[in-house]
Coordinates of C-alpha atoms in Angstrom, one line a residue:
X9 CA -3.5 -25.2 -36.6
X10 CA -5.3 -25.7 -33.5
X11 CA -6.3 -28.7 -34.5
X12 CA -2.7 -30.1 -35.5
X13 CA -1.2 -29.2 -32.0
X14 CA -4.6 -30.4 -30.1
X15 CA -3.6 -34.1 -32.1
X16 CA 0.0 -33.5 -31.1
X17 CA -1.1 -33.5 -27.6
X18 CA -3.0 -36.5 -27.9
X19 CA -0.5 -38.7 -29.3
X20 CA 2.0 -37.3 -27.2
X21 CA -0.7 -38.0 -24.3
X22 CA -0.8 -41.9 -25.7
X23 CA 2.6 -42.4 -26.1
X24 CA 3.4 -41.5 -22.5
X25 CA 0.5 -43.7 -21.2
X26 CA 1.8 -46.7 -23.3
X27 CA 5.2 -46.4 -21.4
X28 CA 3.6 -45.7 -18.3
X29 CA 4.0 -49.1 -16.1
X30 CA 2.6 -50.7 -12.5
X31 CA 4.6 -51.6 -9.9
X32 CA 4.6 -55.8 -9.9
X33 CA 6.4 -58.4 -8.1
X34 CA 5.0 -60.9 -9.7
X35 CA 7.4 -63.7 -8.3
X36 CA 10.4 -63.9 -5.9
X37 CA 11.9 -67.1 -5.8
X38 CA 14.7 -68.0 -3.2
X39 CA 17.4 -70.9 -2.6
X40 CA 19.1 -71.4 0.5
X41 CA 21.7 -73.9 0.3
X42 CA 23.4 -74.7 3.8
X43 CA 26.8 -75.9 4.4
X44 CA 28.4 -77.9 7.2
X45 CA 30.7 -74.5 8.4
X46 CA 26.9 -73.0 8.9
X47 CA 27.7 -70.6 5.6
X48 CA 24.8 -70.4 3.1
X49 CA 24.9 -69.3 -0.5
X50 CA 21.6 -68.0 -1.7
X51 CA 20.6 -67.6 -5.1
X52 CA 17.0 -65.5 -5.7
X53 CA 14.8 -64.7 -8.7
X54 CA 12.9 -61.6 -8.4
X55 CA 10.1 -61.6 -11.1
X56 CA 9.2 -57.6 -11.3
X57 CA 8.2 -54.5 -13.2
X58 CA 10.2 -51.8 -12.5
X59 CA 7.9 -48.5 -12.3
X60 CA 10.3 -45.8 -11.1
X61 CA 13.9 -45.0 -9.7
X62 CA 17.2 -46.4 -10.7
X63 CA 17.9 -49.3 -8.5
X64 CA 16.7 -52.5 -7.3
X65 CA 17.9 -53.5 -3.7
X66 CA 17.9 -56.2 -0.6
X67 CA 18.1 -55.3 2.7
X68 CA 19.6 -57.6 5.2
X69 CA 19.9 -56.5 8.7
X70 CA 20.8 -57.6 12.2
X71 CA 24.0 -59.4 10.5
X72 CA 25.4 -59.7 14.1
X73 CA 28.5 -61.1 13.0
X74 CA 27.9 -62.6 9.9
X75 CA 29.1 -61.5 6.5
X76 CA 27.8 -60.7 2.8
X77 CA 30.6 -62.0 0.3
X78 CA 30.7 -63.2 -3.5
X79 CA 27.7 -60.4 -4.1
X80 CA 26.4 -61.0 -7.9
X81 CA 23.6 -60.5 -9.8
X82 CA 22.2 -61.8 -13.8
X83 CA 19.6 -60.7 -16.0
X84 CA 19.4 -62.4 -19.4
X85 CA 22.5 -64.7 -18.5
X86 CA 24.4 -61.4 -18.5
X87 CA 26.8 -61.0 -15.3
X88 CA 26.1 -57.0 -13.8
X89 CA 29.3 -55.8 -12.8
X90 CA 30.1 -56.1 -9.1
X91 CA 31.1 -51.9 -7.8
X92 CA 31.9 -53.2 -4.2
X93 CA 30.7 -49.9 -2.7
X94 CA 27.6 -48.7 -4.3
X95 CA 27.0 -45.1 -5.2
X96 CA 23.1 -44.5 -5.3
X97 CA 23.2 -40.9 -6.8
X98 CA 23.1 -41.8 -10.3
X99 CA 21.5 -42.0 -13.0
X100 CA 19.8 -45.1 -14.4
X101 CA 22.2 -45.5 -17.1
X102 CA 24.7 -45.1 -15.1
X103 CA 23.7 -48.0 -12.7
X104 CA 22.6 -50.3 -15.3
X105 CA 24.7 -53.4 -15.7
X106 CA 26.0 -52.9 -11.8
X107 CA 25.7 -53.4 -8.4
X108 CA 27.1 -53.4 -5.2
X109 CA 26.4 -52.9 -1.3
X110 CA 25.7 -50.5 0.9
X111 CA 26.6 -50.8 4.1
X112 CA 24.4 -50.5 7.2
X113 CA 25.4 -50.2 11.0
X114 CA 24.6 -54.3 11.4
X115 CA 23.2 -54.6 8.1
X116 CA 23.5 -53.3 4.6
X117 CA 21.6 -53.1 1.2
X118 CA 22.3 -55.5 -1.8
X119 CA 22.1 -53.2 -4.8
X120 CA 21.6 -53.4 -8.6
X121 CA 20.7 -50.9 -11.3
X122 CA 17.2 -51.9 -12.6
X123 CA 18.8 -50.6 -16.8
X124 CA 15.2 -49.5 -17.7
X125 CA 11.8 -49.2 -16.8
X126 CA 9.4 -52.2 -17.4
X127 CA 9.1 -56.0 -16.7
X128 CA 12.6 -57.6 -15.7
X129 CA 13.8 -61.4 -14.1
X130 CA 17.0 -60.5 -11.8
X131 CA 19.2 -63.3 -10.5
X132 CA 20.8 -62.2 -7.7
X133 CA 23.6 -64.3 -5.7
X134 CA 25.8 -64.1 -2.6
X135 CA 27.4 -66.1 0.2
X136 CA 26.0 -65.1 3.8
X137 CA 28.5 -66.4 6.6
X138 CA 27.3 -67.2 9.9
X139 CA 23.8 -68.4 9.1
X140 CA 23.2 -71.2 11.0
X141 CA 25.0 -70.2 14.4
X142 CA 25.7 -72.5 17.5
X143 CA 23.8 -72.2 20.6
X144 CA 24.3 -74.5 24.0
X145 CA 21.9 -77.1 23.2
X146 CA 20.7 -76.9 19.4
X147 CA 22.0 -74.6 15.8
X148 CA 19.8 -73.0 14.5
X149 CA 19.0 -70.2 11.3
X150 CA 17.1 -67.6 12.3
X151 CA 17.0 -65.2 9.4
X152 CA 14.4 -62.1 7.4
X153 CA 14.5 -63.8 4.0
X154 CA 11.9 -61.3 2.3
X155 CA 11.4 -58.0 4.1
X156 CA 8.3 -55.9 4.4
X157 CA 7.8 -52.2 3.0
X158 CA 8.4 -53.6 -1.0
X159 CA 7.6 -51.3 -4.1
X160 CA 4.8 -54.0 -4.6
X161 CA 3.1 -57.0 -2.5
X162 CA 4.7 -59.9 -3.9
X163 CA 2.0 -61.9 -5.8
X164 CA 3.8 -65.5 -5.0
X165 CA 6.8 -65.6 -2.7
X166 CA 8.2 -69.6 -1.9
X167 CA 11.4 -70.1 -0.2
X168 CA 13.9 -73.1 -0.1
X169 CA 16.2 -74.1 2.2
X170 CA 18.4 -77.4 1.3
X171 CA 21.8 -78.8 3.1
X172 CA 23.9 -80.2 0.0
X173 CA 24.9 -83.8 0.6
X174 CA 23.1 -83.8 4.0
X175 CA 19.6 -84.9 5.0
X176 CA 17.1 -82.7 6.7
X177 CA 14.3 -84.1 7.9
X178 CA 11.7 -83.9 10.9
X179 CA 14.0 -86.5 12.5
X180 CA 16.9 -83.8 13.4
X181 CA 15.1 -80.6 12.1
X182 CA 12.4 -78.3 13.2
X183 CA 11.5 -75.4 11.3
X184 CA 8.9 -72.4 11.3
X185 CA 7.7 -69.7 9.0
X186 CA 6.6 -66.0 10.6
X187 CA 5.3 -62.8 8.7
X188 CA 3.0 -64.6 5.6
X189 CA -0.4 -66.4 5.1
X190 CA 1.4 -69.9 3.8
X191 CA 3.3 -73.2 4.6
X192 CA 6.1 -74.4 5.6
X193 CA 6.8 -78.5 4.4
X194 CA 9.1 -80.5 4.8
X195 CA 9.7 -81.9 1.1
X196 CA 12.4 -84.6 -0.4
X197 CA 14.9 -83.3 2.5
X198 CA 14.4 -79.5 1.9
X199 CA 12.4 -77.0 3.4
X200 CA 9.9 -75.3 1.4
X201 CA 8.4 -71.8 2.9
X202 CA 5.3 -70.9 0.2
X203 CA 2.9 -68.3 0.2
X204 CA -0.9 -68.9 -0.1
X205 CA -2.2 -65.5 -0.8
X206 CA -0.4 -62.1 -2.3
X207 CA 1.3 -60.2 0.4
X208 CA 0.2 -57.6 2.4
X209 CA 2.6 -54.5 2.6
X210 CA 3.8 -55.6 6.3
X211 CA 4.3 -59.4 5.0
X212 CA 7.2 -60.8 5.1
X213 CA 8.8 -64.0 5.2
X214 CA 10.9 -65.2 8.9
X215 CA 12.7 -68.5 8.5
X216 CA 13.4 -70.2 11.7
X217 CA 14.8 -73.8 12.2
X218 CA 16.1 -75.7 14.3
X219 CA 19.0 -78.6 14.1
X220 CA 20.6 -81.0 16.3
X221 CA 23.9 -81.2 17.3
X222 CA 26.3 -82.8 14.8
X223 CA 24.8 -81.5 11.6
X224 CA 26.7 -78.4 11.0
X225 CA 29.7 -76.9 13.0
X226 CA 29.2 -73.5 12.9
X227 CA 31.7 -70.9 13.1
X228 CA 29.6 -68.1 15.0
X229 CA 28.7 -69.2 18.5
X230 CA 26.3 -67.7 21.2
X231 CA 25.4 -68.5 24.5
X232 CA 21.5 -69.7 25.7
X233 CA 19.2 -72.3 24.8
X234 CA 17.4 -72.8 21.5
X235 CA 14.0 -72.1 23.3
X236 CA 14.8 -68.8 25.0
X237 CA 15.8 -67.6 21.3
X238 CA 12.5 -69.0 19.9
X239 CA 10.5 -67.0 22.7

């Protein structure tokens, strides 16, 4: 009898190992596409293994006027359904399939129910306004893209930033890349911010460009000059 129970145990034992997972970001990959109002819509692919909790989420702070709209997320081709407000105390069943936001003073959290734990590919969508913003003598986007403080350190991380229909180029663009070890290129009129080595917990990724006048006609306007803002 001992025996049988001891062997009970042990598969038991194996059987919990075998669904035991890692935290992994293998991937996050992330579009920018900019629009002459100074809106964006931003599409990102987050590669992961899901190793606890119920919820996957984005925070975006120090919105300062701008908006989160059009909030969406895919896994599969399968469209989660959009909560508005999100309710975090729940279960995981219950939050798989959804998402929604949770707001922040100045900022808020994208959220989506992870469905189960394991690997997953989430598509996640929205429309930011306000990102590029007008200042006396240049526009510019100034924005947190990837946060520090993940589950994981993102094994590869790259970043696009393109202006439909437009060109951006070094001849009315400057851009810089704060928070990784990587690159920032200017590549068949886009932007591309890239990492070169897996993150560090305090890594993150800080776009920050710089357009002349004429380009964009931005809807949020601040006083100043582009250089005191760089500082």
């Amino acid at each position: 009898m001992k025996r049988i129970i001891s062997a009970a145990i042990a598969a038991l034992t194996f059987a919990c190992a075998a669904f035991a997972y890692e935290p992994e970001i293998r991937d996050i990959d992330i579009t920018v596409k900019l629009y002459k109002s100074g809106e964006a819509v931003i599409h990102e692919t987050w590669d992961v293994t899901a190793a606890s909790g119920t919820e996957w989420y984005l925070v975006r702070s120090g919105l300062d006027g701008s908006t989160i709209e059009k909030f969406t997320v895919f896994e599969d081709g399968k469209e989660f359904v959009n909560e508005g407000d999100w309710d975090v105390d729940r279960s995981i069943s219950a939050k798989a399939g959804r998402c929604g936001i949770v707001r922040k003073p100045n900022g808020c959290e994208l959220c989506w129910g992870v469905g189960s734990l394991g690997p997953h590919k989430f598509h996640a969508i929205y429309l930011l306004t306000g990102a590029v913003r007008a200042l006396d003598d240049y526009d510019y986007f100034h924005w947190q893209l990837v946060t520090p403080g993940l589950s994981a350190n993102p094994e590869h991380v790259k970043v696009t930033v393109s202006y439909p229909g437009s060109q951006i180029d070094t001849a009315t663009t400057r851009a810089w890349g704060f928070g990784y070890d990587g690159t920032v290129e200017f590549t068949d009129s886009t932007i591309v911010y890239e990492s070169a080595s897996r993150f560090s917990r305090n890594s993150s990724v800080i776009s920050m460009m710089r357009f002349d006048k004429g380009l964009f006609e931005p809807q949020l306007v601040e006083q100043g000059s582009f250089e005191t803002r760089l500082e």
